[in-house]
CSV table of C-alpha atoms in Angstrom, one decimal:
chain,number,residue,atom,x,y,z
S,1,UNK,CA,80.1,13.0,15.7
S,2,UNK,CA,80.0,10.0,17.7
S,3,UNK,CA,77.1,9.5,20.1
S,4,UNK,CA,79.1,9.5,23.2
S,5,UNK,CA,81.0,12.6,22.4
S,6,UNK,CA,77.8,14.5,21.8
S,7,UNK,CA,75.9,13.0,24.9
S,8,UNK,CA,79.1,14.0,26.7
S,9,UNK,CA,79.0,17.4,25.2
S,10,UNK,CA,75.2,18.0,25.9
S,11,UNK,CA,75.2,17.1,29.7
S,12,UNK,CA,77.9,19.3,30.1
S,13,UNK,CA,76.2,22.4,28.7
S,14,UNK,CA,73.1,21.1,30.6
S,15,UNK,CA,75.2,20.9,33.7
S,16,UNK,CA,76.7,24.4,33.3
S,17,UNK,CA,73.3,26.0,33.9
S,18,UNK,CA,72.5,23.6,36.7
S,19,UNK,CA,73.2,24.2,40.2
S,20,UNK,CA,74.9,21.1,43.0
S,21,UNK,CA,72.4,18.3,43.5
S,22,UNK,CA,72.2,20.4,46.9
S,23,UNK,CA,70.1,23.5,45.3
S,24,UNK,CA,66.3,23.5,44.2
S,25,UNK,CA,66.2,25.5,41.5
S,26,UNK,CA,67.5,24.3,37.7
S,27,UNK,CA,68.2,27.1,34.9
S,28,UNK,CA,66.5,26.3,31.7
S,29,UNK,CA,67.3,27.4,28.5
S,30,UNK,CA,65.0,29.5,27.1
S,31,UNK,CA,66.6,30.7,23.7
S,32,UNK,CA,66.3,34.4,24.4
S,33,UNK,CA,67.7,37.2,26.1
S,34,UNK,CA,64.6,38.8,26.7
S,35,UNK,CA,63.8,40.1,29.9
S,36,UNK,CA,60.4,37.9,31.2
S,37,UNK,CA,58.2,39.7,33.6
S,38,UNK,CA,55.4,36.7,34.0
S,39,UNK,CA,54.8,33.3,33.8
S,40,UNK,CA,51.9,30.8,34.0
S,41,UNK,CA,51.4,27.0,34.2
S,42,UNK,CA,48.1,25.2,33.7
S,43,UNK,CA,49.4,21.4,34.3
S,44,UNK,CA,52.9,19.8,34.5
S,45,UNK,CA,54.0,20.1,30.9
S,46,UNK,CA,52.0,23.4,29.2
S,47,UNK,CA,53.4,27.0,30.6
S,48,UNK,CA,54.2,30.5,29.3
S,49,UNK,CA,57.0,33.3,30.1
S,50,UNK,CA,56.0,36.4,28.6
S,51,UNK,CA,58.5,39.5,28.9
S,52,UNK,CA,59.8,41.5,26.0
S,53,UNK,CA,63.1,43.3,24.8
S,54,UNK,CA,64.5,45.4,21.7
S,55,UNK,CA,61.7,44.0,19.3
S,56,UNK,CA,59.0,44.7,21.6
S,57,UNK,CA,56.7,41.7,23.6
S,58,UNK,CA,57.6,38.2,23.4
S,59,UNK,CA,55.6,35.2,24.6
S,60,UNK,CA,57.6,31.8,24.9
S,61,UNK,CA,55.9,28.1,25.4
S,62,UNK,CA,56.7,24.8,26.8
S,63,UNK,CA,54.9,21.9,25.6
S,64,UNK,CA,57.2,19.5,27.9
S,65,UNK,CA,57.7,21.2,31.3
S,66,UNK,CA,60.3,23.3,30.1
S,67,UNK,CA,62.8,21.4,28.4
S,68,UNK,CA,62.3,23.1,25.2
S,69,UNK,CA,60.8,26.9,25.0
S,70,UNK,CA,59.7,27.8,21.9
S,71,UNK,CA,58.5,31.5,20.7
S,72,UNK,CA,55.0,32.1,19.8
S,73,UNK,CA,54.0,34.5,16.7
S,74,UNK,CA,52.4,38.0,18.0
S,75,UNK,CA,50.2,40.7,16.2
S,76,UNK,CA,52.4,43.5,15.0
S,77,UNK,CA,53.2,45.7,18.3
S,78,UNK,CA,56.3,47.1,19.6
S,79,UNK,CA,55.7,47.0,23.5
S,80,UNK,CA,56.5,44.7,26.2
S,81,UNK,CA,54.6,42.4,28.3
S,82,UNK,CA,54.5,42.4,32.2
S,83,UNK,CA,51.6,39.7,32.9
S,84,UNK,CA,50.2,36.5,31.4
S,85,UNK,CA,47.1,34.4,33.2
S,86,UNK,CA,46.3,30.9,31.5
S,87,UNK,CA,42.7,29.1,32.5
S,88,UNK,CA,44.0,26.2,30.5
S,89,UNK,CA,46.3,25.2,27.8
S,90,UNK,CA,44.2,26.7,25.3
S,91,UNK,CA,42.7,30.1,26.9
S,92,UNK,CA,44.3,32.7,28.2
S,93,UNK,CA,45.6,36.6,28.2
S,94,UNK,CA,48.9,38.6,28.1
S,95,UNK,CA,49.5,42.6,29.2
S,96,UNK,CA,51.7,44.6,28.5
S,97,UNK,CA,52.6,48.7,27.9
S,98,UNK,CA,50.6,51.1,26.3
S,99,UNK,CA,47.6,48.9,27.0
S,100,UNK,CA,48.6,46.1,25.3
S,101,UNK,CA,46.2,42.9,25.3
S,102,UNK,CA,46.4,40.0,23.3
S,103,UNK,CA,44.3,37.0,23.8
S,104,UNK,CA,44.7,33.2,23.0
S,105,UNK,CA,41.7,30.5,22.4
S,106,UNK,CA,44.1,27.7,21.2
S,107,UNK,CA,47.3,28.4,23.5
S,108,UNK,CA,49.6,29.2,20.3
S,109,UNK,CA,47.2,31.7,18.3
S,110,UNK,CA,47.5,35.3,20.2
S,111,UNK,CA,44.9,38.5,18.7
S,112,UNK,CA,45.3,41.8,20.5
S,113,UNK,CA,42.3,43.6,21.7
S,114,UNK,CA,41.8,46.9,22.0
S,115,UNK,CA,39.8,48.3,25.4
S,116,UNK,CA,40.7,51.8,24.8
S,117,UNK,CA,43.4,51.7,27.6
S,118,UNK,CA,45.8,54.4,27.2
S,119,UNK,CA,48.3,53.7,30.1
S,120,UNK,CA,49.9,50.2,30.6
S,121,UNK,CA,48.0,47.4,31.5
S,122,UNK,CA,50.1,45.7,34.4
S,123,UNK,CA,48.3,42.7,35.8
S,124,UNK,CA,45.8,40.3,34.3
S,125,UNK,CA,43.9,37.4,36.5
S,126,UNK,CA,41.1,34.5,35.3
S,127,UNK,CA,40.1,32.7,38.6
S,128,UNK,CA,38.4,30.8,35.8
S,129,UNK,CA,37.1,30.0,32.5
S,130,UNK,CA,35.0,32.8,32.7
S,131,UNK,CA,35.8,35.5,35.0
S,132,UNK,CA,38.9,37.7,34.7
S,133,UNK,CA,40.4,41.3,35.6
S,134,UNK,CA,43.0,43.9,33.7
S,135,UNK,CA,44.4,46.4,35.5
S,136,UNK,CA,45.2,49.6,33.9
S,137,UNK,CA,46.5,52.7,34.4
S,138,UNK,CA,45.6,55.9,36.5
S,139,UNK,CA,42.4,57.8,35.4
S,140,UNK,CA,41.4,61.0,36.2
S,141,UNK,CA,38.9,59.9,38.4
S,142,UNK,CA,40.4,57.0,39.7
S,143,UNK,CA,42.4,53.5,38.4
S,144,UNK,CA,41.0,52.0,35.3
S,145,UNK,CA,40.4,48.6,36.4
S,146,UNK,CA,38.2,46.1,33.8
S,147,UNK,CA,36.3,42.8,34.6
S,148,UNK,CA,34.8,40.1,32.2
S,149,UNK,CA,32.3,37.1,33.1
S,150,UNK,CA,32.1,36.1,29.3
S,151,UNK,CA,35.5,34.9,28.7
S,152,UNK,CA,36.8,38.4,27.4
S,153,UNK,CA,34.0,39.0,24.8
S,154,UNK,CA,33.0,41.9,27.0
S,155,UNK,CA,34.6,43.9,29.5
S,156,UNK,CA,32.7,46.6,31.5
S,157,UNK,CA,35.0,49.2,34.0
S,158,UNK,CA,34.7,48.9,37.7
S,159,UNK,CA,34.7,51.9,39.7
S,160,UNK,CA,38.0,51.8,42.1
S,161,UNK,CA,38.4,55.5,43.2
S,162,UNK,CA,41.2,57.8,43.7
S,163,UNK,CA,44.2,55.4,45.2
S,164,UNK,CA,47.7,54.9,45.3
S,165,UNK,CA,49.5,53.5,42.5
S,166,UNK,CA,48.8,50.2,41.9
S,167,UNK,CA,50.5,47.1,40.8
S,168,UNK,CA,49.3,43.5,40.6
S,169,UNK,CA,45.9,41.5,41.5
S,170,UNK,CA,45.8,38.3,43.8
S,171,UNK,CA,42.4,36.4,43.4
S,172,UNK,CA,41.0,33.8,45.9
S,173,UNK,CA,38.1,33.1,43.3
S,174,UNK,CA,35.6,35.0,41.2
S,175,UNK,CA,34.6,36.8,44.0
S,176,UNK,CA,37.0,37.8,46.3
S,177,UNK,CA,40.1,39.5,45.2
S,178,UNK,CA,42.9,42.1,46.3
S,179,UNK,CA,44.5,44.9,44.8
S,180,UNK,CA,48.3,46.1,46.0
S,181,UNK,CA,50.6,49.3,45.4
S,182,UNK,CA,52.6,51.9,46.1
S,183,UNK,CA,52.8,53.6,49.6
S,184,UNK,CA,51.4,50.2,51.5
S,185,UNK,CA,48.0,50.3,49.3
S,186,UNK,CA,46.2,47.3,50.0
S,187,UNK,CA,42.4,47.1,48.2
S,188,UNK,CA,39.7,44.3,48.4
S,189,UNK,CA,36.5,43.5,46.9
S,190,UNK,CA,34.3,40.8,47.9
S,191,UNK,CA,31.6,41.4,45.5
S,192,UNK,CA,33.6,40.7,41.9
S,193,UNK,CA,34.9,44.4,41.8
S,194,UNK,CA,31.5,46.0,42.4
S,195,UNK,CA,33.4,47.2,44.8
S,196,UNK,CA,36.4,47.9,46.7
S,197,UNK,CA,37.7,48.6,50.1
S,198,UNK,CA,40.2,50.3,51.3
S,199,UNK,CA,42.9,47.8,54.2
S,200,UNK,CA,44.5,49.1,57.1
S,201,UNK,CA,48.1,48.5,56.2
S,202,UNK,CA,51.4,49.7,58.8
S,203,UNK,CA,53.8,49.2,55.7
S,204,UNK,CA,53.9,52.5,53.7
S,205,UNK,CA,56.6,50.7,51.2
S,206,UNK,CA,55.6,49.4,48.0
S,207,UNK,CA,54.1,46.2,47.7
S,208,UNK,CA,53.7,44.1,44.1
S,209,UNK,CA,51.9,41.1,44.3
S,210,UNK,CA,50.9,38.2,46.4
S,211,UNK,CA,49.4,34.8,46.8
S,212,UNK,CA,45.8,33.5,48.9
S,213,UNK,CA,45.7,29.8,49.7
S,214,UNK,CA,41.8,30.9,50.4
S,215,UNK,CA,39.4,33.9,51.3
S,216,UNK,CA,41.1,34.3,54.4
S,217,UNK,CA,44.8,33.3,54.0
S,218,UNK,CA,47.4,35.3,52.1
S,219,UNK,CA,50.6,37.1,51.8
S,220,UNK,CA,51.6,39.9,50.1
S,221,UNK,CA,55.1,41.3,49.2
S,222,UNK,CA,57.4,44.5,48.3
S,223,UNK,CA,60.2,46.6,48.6
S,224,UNK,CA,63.3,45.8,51.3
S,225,UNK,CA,62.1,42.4,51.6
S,226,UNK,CA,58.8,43.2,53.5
S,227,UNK,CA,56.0,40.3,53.2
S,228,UNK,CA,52.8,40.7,55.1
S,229,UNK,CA,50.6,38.1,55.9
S,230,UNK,CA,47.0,37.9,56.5
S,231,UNK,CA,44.5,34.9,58.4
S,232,UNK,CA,41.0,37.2,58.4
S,233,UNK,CA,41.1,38.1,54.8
S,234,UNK,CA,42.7,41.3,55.0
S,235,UNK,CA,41.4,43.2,58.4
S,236,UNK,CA,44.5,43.0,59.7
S,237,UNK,CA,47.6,42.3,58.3
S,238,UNK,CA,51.2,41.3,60.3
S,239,UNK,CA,54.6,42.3,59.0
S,240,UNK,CA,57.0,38.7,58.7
S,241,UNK,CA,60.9,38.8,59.1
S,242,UNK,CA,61.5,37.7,55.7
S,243,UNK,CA,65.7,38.2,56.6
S,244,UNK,CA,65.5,39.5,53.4
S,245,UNK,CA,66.3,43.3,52.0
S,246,UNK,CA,65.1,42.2,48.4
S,247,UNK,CA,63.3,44.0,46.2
S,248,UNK,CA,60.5,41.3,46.8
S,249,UNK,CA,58.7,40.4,43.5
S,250,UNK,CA,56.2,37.7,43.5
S,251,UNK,CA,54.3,35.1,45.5
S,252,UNK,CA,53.3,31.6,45.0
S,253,UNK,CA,51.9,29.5,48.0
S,254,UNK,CA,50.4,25.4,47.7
S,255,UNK,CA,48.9,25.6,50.9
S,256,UNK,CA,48.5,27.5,54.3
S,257,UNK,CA,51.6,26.4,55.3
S,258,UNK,CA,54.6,26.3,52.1
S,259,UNK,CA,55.4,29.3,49.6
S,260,UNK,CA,57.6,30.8,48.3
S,261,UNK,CA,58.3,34.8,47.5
S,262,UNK,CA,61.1,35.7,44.5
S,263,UNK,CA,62.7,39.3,44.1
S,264,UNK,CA,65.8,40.8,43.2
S,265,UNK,CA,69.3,39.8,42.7
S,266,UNK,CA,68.1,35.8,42.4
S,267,UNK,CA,66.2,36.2,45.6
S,268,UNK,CA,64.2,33.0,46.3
S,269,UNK,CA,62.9,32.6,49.7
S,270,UNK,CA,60.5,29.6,51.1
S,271,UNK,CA,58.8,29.1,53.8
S,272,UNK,CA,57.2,25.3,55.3
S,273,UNK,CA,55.2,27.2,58.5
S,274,UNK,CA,53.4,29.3,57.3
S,275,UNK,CA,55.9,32.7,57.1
S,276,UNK,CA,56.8,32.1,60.8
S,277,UNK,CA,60.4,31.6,59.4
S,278,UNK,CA,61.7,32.2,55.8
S,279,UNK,CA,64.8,30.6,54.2
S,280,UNK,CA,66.6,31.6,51.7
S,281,UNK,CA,67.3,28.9,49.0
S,282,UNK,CA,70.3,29.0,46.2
S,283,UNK,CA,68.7,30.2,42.8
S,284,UNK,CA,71.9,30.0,40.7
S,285,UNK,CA,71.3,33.1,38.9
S,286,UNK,CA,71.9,36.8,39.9
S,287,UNK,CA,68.9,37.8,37.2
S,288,UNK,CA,65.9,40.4,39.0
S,289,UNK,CA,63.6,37.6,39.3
S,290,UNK,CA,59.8,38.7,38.5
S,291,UNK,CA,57.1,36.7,38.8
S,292,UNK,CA,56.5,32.8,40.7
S,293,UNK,CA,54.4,30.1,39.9
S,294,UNK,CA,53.7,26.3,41.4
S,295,UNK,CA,51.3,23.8,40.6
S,296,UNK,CA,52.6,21.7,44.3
S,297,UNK,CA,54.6,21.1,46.4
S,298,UNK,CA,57.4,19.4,43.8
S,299,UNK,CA,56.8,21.5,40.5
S,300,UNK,CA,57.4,24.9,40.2
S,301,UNK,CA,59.0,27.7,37.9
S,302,UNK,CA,60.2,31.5,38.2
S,303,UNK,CA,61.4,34.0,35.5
S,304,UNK,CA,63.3,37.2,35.1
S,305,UNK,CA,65.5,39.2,33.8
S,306,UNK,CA,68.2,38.1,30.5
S,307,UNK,CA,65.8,35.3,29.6
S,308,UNK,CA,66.1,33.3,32.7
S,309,UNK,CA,64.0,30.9,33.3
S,310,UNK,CA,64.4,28.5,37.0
S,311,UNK,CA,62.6,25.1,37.7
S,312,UNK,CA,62.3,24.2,41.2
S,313,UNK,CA,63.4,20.8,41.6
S,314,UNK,CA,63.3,18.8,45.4
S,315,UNK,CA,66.6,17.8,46.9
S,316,UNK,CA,67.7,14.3,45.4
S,317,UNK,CA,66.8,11.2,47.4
S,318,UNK,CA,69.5,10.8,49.4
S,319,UNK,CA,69.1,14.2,50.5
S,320,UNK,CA,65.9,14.3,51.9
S,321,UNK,CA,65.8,14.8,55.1
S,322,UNK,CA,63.6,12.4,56.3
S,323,UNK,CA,62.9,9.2,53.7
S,324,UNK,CA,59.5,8.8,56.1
S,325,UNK,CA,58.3,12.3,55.8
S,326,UNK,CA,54.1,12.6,55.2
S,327,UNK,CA,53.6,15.6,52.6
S,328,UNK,CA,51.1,17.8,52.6
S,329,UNK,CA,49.9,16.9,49.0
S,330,UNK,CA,50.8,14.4,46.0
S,331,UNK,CA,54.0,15.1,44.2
S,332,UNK,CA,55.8,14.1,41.1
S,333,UNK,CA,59.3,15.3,41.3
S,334,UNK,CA,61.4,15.8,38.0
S,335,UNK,CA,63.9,12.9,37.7
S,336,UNK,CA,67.5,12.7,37.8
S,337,UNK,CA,69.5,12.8,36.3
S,338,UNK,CA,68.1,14.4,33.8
S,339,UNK,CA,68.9,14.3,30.7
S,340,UNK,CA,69.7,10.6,31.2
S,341,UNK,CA,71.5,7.2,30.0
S,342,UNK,CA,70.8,4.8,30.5
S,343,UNK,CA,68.4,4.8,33.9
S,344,UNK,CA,66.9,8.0,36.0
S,345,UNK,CA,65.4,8.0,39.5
S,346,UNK,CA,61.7,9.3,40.3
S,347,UNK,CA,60.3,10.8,43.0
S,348,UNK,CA,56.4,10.9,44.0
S,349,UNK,CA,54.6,11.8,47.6
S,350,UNK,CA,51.6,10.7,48.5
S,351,UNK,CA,49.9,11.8,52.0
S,352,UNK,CA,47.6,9.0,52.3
S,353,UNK,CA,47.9,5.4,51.6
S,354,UNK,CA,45.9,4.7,48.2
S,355,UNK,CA,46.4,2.9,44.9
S,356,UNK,CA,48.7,5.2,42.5
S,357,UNK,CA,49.9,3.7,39.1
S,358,UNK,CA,53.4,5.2,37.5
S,359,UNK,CA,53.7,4.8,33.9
S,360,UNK,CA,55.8,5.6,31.3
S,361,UNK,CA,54.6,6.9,28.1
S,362,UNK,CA,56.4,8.5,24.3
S,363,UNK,CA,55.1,11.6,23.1
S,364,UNK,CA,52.5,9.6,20.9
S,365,UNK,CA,51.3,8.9,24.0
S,366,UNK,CA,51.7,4.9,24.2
S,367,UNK,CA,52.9,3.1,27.0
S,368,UNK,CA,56.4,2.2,27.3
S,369,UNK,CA,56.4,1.3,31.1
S,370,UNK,CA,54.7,0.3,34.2
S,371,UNK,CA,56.9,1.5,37.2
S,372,UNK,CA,54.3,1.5,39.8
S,373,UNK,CA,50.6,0.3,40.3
S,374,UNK,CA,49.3,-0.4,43.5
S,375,UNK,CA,49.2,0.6,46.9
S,376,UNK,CA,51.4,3.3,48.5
S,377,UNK,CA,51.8,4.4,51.9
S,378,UNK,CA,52.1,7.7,53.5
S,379,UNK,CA,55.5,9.4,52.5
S,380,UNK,CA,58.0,9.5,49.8
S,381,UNK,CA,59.1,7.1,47.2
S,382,UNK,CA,61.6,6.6,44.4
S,383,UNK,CA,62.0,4.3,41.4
S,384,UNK,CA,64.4,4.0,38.9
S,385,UNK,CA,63.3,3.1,35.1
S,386,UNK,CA,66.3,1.7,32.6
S,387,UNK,CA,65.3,1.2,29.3
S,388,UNK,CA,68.4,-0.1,27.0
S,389,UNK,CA,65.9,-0.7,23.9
S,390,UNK,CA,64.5,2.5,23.6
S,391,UNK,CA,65.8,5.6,21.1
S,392,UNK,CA,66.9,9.0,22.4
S,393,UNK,CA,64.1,11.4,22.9
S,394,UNK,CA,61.4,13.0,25.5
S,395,UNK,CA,59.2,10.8,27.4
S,396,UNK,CA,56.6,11.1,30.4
S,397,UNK,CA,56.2,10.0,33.4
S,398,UNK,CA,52.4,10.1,34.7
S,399,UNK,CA,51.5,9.3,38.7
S,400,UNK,CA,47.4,8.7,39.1
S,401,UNK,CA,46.6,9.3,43.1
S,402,UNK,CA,43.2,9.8,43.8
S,403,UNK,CA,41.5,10.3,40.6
S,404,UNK,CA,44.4,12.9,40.3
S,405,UNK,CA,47.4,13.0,37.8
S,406,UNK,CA,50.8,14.7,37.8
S,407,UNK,CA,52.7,14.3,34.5
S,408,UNK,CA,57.0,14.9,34.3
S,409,UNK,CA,58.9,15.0,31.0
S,410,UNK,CA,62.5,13.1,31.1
S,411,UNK,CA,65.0,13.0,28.2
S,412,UNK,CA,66.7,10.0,27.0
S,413,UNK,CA,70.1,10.6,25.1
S,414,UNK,CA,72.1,8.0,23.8
């Protein structure tokens, strides 16, 4: 086939599953129809969905931000997966029914574990290295709830008490973390899960997860679009006009002020103050959207339902609203177009005038281009890279700010 037919042929079945320039969000194709229930990033390029269908749990991984998703080999089980927590691209844990655990220590590898859970394990969190939670099912006595401080090689039960039904974790650190549920439940410890207290709570709906920017700042989220929010760690929480009637899924917030909440029916909403005011942003997709992640402002992904997976992507330059707006953090945006030939635009942020380099690199890691290396001021930046003499393929672009690095993946077709 000639080379411009099948570059012709590609972009249009990349652009089919692509919303206008004007959206955020960009479907990626993930090569399954299973349904994913979680998903976890640990740096620009290395994340996981996890979910399951017909042939029990799947777990799926990018090694380029997405662009490719390939399917990881399990231990013989037949049940789904709802949750997945990653400390880095090497260590991490997936949950699923009939207390399913499996556990990774090279990021591809996966051994299940057996804690003697009898009920579905629905949540897993790692704050860090170190320290993590699973939530299991009802006990007689109470909810079977588990914590490690050894990286999983032991896990000891924490007493909870008789509560509600409940459904997710949201950690501020090793420390100080919440449980949420049915009928309003809202639960925190402050002490690791030595123990846990009860939260006054006027929403009696369902609530399913949520997000903490710190010990004292979070949101939570539920049924008929209700997200509460929280500035005194939990002693009182205010009800938000969301605009929404979603079946409200997940959370994910970079700082006090942006987040985002995902739900049902495609539902992606996004706040810039805080949850004073929500908007609702084009997803493309119609999927039951379950679970959020971002690692800023610029780079984020959601999955659901069908195998869909969305990557958040910032209006195109000519759309931002302001060229001379200060973000709240660094950002490397995807580029576009993207997949490309022969030249693609970047985006980065920076808050505070410092030196930042932008280089180019091939996936053996050596340097193809230097786009950017000096000082930047306050705001947002493009720059456009055309490189006639190099072959098709996947390369990254990597921003250093501040003894920081963001990394993008962009592929060349010709």
């Amino acid at each position: 086939m000639d080379k411009r037919v099948l570059f012709l042929v590609l972009f249009i079945v990349f652009c089919a599953g692509v919303p206008a320039i004007a959206q955020t969000c960009q479907i990626q194709n993930s090569g399954t129809t299973d349904d994913f229930k979680g998903v976890a990033f640990t740096d620009s390029l290395h994340g996981w969905a996890v979910g399951g269908g017909n042939n029990g749990g799947s777990i799926f991984c990018t090694t380029d931000g997405g662009t490719t998703w390939n399917q990881q080999p399990l231990p013989q089980q037949e049940f789904g997966l709802y949750r997945v927590a990653m400390s880095n691209p090497q260590f991490g844990w997936a949950v699923g029914m009939e207390g399913t655990i499996l556990h990774t220590s090279d990021g591809h590898t996966w051994e299940q574990q057996d804690l003697g859970i009898t009920a579905g394990c629905l949540d897993v969190a790692f704050p860090n290295d170190s320290t993590g939670w699973i939530m299991g099912g009802a006990l007689e006595n109470g909810w079977d709830v588990r914590r490690t401080t050894d990286r999983g090689a032991t896990w000891v039960a924490q007493p909870v008490g008789q509560v509600s039904h409940q459904k997710g974790f949201v950690f501020a650190d090793a420390t100080t973390g919440w449980m949420v549920g049915y009928s309003g439940s809202i639960m925190r410890t402050t002490d690791g899960g030595s123990t846990w207290e009860q939260q006054p709570c006027a929403n009696t709906g369902y609530l399913f997860d949520g997000a903490f920017t710190n010990a004292n700042t979070g949101w939570v989220v539920g049924y008929e679009g209700a997200i509460l929010h929280t500035t005194d760690g939990g002693d009182t929480w205010i009800q938000q006009t969301s605009g929404s009637t979603a079946y409200l899924s997940a959370a994910a917030f970079t700082a006090n002020t942006t987040g985002w909440v995902v739900g049902d029916g495609g539902t992606i909403l996004r706040t810039e103050n805080g949850g004073d005011t929500w908007e609702n942003q084009p997803s493309g997709t119609t999927a039951f959207l379950s679970d959020v992640t971002f690692l800023n402002n610029g780079m984020g992904w959601a999955v659901g339902s069908s195998g869909t997976i969305l990557r958040y992507t910032p209006p195109a330059p000519d759309q931002v609203k302001s060229a001379t707006a200060i973000p709240g953090d660094f950002f490397l945006a995807p580029n576009f177009p993207n997949p490309f030939n022969p030249g693609t635009t970047l985006r980065f942020g920076v808050p505070q005038a410092a030196d930042v380099s932008l280089e180019v690199f091939d996936m053996l890691g050596r340097k193809v281009a230097t786009l950017r290396d000096g000082i930047a001021q306050p705001g947002v930046h493009s720059v456009s890279w055309t490189c006639p003499g190099c072959a098709s393929g996947t390369y990254l672009a990597r921003l250093r700010y501040a003894g920081r690095t963001l990394q993008q993946p962009m592929l060349l077709l010709k």
